[in-house]
Coordinates of C-alpha atoms and ligand atoms in Angstrom, one line a residue:
X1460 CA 8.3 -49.7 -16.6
X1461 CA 8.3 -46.3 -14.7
X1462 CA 8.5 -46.5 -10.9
X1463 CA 5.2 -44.9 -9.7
X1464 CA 5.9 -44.1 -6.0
X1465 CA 5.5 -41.1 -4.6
X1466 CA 8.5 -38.6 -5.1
X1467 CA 10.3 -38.8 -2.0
X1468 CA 13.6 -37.4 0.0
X1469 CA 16.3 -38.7 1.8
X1470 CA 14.1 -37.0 5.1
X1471 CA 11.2 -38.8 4.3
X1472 CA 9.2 -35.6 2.5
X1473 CA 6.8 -36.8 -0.1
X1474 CA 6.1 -33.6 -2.7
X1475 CA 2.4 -33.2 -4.2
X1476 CA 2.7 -29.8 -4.8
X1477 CA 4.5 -28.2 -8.4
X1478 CA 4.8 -24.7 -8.6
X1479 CA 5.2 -24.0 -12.5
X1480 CA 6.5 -20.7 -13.4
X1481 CA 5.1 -19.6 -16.7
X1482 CA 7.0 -16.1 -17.3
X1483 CA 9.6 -14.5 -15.8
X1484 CA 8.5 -11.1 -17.3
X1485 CA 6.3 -8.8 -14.9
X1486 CA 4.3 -5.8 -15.4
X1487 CA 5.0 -4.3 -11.4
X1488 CA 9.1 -3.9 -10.0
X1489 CA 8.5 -4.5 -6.1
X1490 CA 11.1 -3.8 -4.4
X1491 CA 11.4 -7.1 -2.1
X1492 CA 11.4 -9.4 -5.2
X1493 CA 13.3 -8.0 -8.6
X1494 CA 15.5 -5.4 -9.3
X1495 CA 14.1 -2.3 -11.8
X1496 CA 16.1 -2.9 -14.9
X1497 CA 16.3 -6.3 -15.6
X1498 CA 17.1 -8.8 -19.0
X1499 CA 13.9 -11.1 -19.1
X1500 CA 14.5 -14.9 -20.6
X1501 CA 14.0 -14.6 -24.8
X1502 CA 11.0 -16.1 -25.5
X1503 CA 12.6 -19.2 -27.7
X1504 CA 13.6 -20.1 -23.6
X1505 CA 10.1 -20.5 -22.2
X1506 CA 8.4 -24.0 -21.8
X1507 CA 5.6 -24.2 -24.2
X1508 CA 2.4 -24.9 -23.1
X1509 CA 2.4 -28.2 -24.2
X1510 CA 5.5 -28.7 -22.9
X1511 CA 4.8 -27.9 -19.3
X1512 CA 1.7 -30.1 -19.6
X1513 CA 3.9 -33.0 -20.6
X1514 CA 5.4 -32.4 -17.5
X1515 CA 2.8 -32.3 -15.1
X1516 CA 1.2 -35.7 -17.0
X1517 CA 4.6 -37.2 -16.1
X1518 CA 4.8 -35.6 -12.3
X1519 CA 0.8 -36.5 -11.4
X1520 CA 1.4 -40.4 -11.8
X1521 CA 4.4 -40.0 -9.1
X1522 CA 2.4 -38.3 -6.6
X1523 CA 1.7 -34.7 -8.1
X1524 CA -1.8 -33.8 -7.3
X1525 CA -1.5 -29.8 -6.9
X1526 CA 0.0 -27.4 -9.4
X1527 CA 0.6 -23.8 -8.9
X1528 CA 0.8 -21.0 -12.0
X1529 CA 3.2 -18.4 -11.0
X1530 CA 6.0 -16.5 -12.6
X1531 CA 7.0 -13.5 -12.7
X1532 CA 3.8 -12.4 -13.4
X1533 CA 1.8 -15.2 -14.9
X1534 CA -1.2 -13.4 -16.7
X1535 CA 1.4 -11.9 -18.9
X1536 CA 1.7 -15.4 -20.2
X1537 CA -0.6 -15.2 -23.5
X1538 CA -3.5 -17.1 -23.5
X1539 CA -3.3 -18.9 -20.2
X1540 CA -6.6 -20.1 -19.6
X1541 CA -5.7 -22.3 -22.6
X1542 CA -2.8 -24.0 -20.4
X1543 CA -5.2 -24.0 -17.1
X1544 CA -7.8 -26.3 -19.4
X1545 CA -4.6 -28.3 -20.8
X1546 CA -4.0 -29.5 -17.3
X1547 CA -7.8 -29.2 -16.4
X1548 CA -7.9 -32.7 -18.4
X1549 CA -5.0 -34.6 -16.5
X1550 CA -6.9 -37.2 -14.6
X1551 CA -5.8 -37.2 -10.7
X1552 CA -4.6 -33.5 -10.9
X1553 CA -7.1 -32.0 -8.1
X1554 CA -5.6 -28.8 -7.7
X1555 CA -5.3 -25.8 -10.4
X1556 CA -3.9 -22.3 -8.4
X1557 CA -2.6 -19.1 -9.6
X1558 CA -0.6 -16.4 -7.8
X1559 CA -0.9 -13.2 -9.7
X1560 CA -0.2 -9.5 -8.9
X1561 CA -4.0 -9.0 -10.0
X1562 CA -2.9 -6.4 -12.3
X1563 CA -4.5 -7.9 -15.3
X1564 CA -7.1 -10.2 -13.3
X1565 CA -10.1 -8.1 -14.2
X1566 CA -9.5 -8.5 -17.8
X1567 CA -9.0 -12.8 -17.7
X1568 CA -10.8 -13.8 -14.4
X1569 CA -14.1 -15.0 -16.2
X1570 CA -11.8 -16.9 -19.0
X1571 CA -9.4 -18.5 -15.8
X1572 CA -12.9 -19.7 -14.3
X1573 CA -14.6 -21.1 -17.1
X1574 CA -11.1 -23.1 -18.2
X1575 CA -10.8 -24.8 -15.2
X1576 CA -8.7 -22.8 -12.7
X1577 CA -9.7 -23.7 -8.9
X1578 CA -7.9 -21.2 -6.8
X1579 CA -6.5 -17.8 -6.9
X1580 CA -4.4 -16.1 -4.3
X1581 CA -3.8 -12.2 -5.4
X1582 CA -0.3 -10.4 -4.0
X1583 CA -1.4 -7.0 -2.7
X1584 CA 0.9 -5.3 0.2
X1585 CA -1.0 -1.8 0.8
X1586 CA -5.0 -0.2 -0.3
X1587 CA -2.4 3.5 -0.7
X1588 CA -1.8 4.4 -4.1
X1589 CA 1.7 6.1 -2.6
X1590 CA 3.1 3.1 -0.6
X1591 CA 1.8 1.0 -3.8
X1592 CA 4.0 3.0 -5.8
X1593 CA 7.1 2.6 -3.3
X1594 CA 6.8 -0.9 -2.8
X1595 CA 6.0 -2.1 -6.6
X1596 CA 7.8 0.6 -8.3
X1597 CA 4.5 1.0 -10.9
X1598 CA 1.3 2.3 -10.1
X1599 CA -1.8 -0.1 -10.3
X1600 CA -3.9 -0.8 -6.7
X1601 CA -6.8 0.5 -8.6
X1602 CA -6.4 -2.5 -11.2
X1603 CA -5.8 -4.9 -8.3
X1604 CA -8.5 -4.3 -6.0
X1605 CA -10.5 -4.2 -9.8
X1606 CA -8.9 -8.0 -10.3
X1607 CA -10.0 -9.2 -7.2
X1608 CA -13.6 -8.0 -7.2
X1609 CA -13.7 -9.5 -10.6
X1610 CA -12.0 -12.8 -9.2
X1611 CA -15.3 -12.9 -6.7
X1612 CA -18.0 -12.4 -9.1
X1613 CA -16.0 -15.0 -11.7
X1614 CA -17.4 -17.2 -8.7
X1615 CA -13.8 -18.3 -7.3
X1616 CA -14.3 -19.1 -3.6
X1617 CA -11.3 -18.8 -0.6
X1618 CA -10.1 -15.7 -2.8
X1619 CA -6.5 -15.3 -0.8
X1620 CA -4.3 -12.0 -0.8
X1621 CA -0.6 -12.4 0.1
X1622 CA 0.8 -9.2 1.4
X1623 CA 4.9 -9.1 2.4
X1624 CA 5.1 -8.1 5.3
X1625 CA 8.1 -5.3 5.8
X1626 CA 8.8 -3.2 8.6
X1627 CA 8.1 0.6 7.6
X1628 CA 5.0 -0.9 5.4
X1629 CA 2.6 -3.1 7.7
X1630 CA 2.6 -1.5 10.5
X1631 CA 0.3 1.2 8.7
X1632 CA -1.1 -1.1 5.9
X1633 CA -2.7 -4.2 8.1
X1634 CA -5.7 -2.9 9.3
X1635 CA -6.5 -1.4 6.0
X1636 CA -6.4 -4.6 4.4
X1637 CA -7.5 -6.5 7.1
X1638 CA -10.9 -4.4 7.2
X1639 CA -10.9 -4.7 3.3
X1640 CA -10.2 -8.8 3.1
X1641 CA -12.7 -9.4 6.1
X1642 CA -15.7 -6.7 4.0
X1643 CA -14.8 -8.9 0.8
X1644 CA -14.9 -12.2 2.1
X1645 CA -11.0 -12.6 0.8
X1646 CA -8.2 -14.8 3.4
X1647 CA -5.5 -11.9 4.3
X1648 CA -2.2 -14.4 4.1
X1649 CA 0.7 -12.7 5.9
X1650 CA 4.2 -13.4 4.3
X1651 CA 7.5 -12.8 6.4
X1652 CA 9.7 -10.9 4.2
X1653 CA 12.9 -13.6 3.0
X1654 CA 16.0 -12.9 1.1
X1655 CA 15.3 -13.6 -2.1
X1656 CA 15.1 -10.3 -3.8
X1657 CA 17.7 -7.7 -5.6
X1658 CA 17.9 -5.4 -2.5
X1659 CA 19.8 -5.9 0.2
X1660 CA 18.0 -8.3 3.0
X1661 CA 17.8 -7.0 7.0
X1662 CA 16.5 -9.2 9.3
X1663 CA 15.4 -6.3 11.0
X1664 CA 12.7 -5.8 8.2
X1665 CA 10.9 -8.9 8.7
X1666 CA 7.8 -8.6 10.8
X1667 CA 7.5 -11.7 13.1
X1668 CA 4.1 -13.5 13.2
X1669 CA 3.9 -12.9 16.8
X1670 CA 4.4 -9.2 16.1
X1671 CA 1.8 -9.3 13.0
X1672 CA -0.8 -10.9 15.4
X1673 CA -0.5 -8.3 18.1
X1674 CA -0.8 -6.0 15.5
X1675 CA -4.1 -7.6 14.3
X1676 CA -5.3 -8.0 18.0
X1677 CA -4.7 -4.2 18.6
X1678 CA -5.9 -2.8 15.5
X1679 CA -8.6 -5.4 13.8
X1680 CA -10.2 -7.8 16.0
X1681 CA -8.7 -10.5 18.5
X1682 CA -8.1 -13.6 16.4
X1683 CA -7.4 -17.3 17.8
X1684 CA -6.3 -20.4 16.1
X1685 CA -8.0 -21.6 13.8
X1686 CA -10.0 -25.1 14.9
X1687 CA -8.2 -27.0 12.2
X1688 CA -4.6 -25.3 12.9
X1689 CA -2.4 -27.7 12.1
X1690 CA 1.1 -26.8 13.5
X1691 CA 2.8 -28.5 10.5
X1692 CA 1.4 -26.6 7.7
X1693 CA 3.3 -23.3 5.8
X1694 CA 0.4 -21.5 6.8
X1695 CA -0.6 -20.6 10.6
X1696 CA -4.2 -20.7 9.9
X1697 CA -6.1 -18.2 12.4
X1698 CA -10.1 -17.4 12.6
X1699 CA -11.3 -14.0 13.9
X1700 CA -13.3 -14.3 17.0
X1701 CA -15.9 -12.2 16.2
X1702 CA -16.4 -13.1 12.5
X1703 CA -15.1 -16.7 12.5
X1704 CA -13.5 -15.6 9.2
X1705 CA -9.8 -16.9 8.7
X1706 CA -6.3 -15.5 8.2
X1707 CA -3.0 -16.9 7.6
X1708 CA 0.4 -16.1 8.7
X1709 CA 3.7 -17.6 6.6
X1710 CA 6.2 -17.4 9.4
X1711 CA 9.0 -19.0 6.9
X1712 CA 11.7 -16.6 8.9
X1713 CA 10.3 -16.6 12.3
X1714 CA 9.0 -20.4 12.2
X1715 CA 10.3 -22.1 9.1
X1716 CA 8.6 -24.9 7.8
X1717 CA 11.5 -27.3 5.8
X1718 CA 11.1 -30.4 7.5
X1719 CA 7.5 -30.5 6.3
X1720 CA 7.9 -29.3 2.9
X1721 CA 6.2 -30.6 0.2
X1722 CA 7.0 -28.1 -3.0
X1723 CA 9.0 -28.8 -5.6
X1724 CA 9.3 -25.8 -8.2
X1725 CA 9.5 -25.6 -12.4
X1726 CA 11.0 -22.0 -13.6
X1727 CA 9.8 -20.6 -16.9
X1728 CA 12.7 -21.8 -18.6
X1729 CA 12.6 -25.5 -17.5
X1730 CA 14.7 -25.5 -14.5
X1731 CA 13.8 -28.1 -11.7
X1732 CA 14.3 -26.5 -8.2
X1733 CA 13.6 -28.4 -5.0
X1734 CA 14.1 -25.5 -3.0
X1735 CA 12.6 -21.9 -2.8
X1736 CA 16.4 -20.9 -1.8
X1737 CA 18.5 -24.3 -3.7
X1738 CA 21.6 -23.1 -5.4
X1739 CA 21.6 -26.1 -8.1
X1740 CA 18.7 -26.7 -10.8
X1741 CA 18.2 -29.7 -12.8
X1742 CA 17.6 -28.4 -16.5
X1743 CA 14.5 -30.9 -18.0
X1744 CA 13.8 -28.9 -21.4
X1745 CA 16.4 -31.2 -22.8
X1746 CA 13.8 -34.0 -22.0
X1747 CA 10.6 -32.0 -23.1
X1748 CA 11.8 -30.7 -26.3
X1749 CA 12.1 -31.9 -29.5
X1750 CA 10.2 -34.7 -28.1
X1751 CA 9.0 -35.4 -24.5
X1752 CA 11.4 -38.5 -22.7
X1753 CA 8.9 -39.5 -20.0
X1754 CA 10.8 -42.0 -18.6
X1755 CA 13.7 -39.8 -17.9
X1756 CA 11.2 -36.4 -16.9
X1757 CA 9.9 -39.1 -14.4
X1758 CA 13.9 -40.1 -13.1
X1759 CA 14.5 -36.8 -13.5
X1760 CA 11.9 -35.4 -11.1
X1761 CA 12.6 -38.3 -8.6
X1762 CA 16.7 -37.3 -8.7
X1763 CA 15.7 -33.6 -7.7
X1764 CA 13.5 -33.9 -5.2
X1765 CA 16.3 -37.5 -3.5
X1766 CA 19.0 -34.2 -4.0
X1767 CA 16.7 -31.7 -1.8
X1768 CA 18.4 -30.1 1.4
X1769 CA 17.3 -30.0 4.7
X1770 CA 16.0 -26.8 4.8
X1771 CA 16.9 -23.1 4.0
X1772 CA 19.7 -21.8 6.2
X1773 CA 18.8 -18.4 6.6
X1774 CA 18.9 -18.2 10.2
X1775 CA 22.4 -19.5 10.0
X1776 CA 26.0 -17.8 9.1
X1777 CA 25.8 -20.3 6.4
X1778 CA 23.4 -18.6 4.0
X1779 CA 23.9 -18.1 0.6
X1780 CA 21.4 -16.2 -1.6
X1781 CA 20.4 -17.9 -5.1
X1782 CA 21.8 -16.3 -7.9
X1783 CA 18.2 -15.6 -9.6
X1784 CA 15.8 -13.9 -7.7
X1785 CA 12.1 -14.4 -7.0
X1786 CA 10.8 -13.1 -10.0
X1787 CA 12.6 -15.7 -12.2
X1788 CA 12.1 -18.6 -9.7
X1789 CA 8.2 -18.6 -9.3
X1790 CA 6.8 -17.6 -6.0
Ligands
SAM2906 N1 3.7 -11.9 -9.7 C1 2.9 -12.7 -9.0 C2 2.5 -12.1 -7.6 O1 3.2 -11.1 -7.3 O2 1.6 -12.7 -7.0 C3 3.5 -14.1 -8.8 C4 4.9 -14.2 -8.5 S1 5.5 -13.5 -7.0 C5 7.2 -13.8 -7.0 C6 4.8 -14.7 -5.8 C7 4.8 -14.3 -4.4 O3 6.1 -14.1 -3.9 C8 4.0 -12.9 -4.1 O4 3.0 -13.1 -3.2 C9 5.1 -12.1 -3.6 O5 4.6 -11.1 -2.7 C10 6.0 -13.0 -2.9 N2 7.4 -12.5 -2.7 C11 8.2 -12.0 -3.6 N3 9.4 -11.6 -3.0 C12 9.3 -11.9 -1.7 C13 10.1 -11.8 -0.6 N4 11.3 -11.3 -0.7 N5 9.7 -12.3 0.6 C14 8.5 -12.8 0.7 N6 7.6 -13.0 -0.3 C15 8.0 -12.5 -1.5
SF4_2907 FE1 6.3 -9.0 -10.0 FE2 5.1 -10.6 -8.3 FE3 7.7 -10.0 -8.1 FE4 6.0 -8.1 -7.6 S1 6.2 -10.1 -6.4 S2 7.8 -7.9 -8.9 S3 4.4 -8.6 -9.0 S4 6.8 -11.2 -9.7

């Protein structure tokens, strides 16, 4: 009979949380996450939809309870509201997110509501079509902001955007999209800039959350932690004192967040990762394809996540940089 505890690590970490990487194809080239010419997976490689479902009813018996579509970017994936209302109808899944570039929101947000989809967080690092350009190598802020006002009126509430915060590019984008989130009623989520794009990582990029805040402070309105900050979560949840409204700052450089980590990651083409940054992958399409092997998905999620490291070590000389980068991992 299948063990059904939770899916633990040597450290004690018990994982809820899958991120599920549907594509590694995207439709923008930013600079921080993929390189411009790249050779995308052949299509033959992806999970199927009913494969990746098979999965998650395997992984939501041992704990699973969250499940994040990412990719590349995942609204390239055809017909995904079909796979949000696939795993929609897995009892005990509670939790149904998407991280998209927004890109293509406008055209599926009604379609991702109706199927099922509870959250949406939508990556957007500047409001200037020039900087957009720089950053994403494409042009397309128009279509973005378009997706996320779309994303509202679809009725999706706590509508977060994730902007990367890079030196040379925050400093004169934050209090544009600060005043933008806080009109819109959308959760500005601060991301320290990490190493696991094509380019060349400098420390000296990264914009510290202290830095960010005394940015915000300065330039938006004083903000103060939030009344349910919880020191242990990814996110350093803030509210603004004048509006009460909240922002988050992902300090994984500045403040990492390992020893509390609770993610365990799928890529498009079946790869287990228990780390953003692991160097090994456990391949399980063997186990979903021809026919799904629950028993030994189920072993095999519970030998990945008993394998997970301590943490990433890229504040140490020991720091080695996956060989794929973020675009064919799943943010
Ligand atoms: N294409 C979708 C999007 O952009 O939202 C989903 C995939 S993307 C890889 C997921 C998230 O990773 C995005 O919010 C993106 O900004 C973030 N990201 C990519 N490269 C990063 C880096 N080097 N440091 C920090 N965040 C990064
Ligand atoms: Fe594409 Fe998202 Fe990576 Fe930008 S961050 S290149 S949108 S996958």
């Amino acid at each position: 009979m299948t063990n059904l505890l939770p899916l633990t690590d040597t450290f004690g970490r018990v994982h809820n949380n899958l991120r599920i990487s549907v594509t590694d194809r995207c439709n923008l080239r930013c600079t921080y996450c993929m390189p411009e010419d790249v050779t995308f997976l052949p299509k033959d490689d992806l999970l199927t939809f009913e494969e990746i479902a098979a999965l998650v009813r395997v992984a939501v018996p041992l704990g699973v309870d969250k499940v994040r579509l990412t990719g590349g970017e995942p609204l390239l994936r055809r017909g995904l509201p079909a796979l949000v209302a696939m795993l929609r109808d897995i009892p005990g899944l509670l939790d149904i997110g998407l991280t998209t570039n927004g890109i293509l929101l406008a055209q599926q947000a009604d379609a991702l509501a109706s199927a099922g989809l509870t959250r949406v967080n939508v990556s957007l690092d500047t409001l200037d079509p020039g900087r957009f350009r720089e950053l994403t190598r494409r042009d397309g802020v128009e279509q973005v902001v378009a997706g996320l006002l779309a994303a509202k009126r679809a009725g999706f509430d706590r509508i977060k955007v994730n902007a990367v915060a890079m030196r040379g590019f925050i400093e004169h984008d934050l209090a544009p999209l600060a005043h933008f989130c806080r009109a819109h009623g959308f959760e500005l989520r601060l991301i320290e800039y990490m190493p696991i794009g094509a380019e060349a990582w400098e420390r000296g990029k990264v914009v510290p959350a202290h830095e960010l805040l005394e940015l915000l402070d300065a330039q938006v309105a004083p903000l103060s932690p939030a009344a349910d900050y919880d020191p242990a979560a990814p996110a350093m949840d803030f509210v603004y004192a004048d509006t009460g409204a909240k922002l988050g700052i992902i300090a994984s450089v500045s403040r990492p967040f390992c020893d509390r980590c609770n993610r365990l990651r799928v890529t498009a083409d079946g790869k287990l990762r228990n780390c953003l940054f692991a160097l090994d992958e456990l391949d399980v399409k063997p186990l979903l394809r021809p026919t799904v092997r629950a028993d030994e998905l189920a072993a095999a999620l519970r030998s990945n996540v008993r394998a997970k490291w301590a943490g990433h070590q890229f504040n140490t000389a020991d720091f080695v940089k996956p060989a794929r980068t973020m675009h064919s991992i799943g943010g």
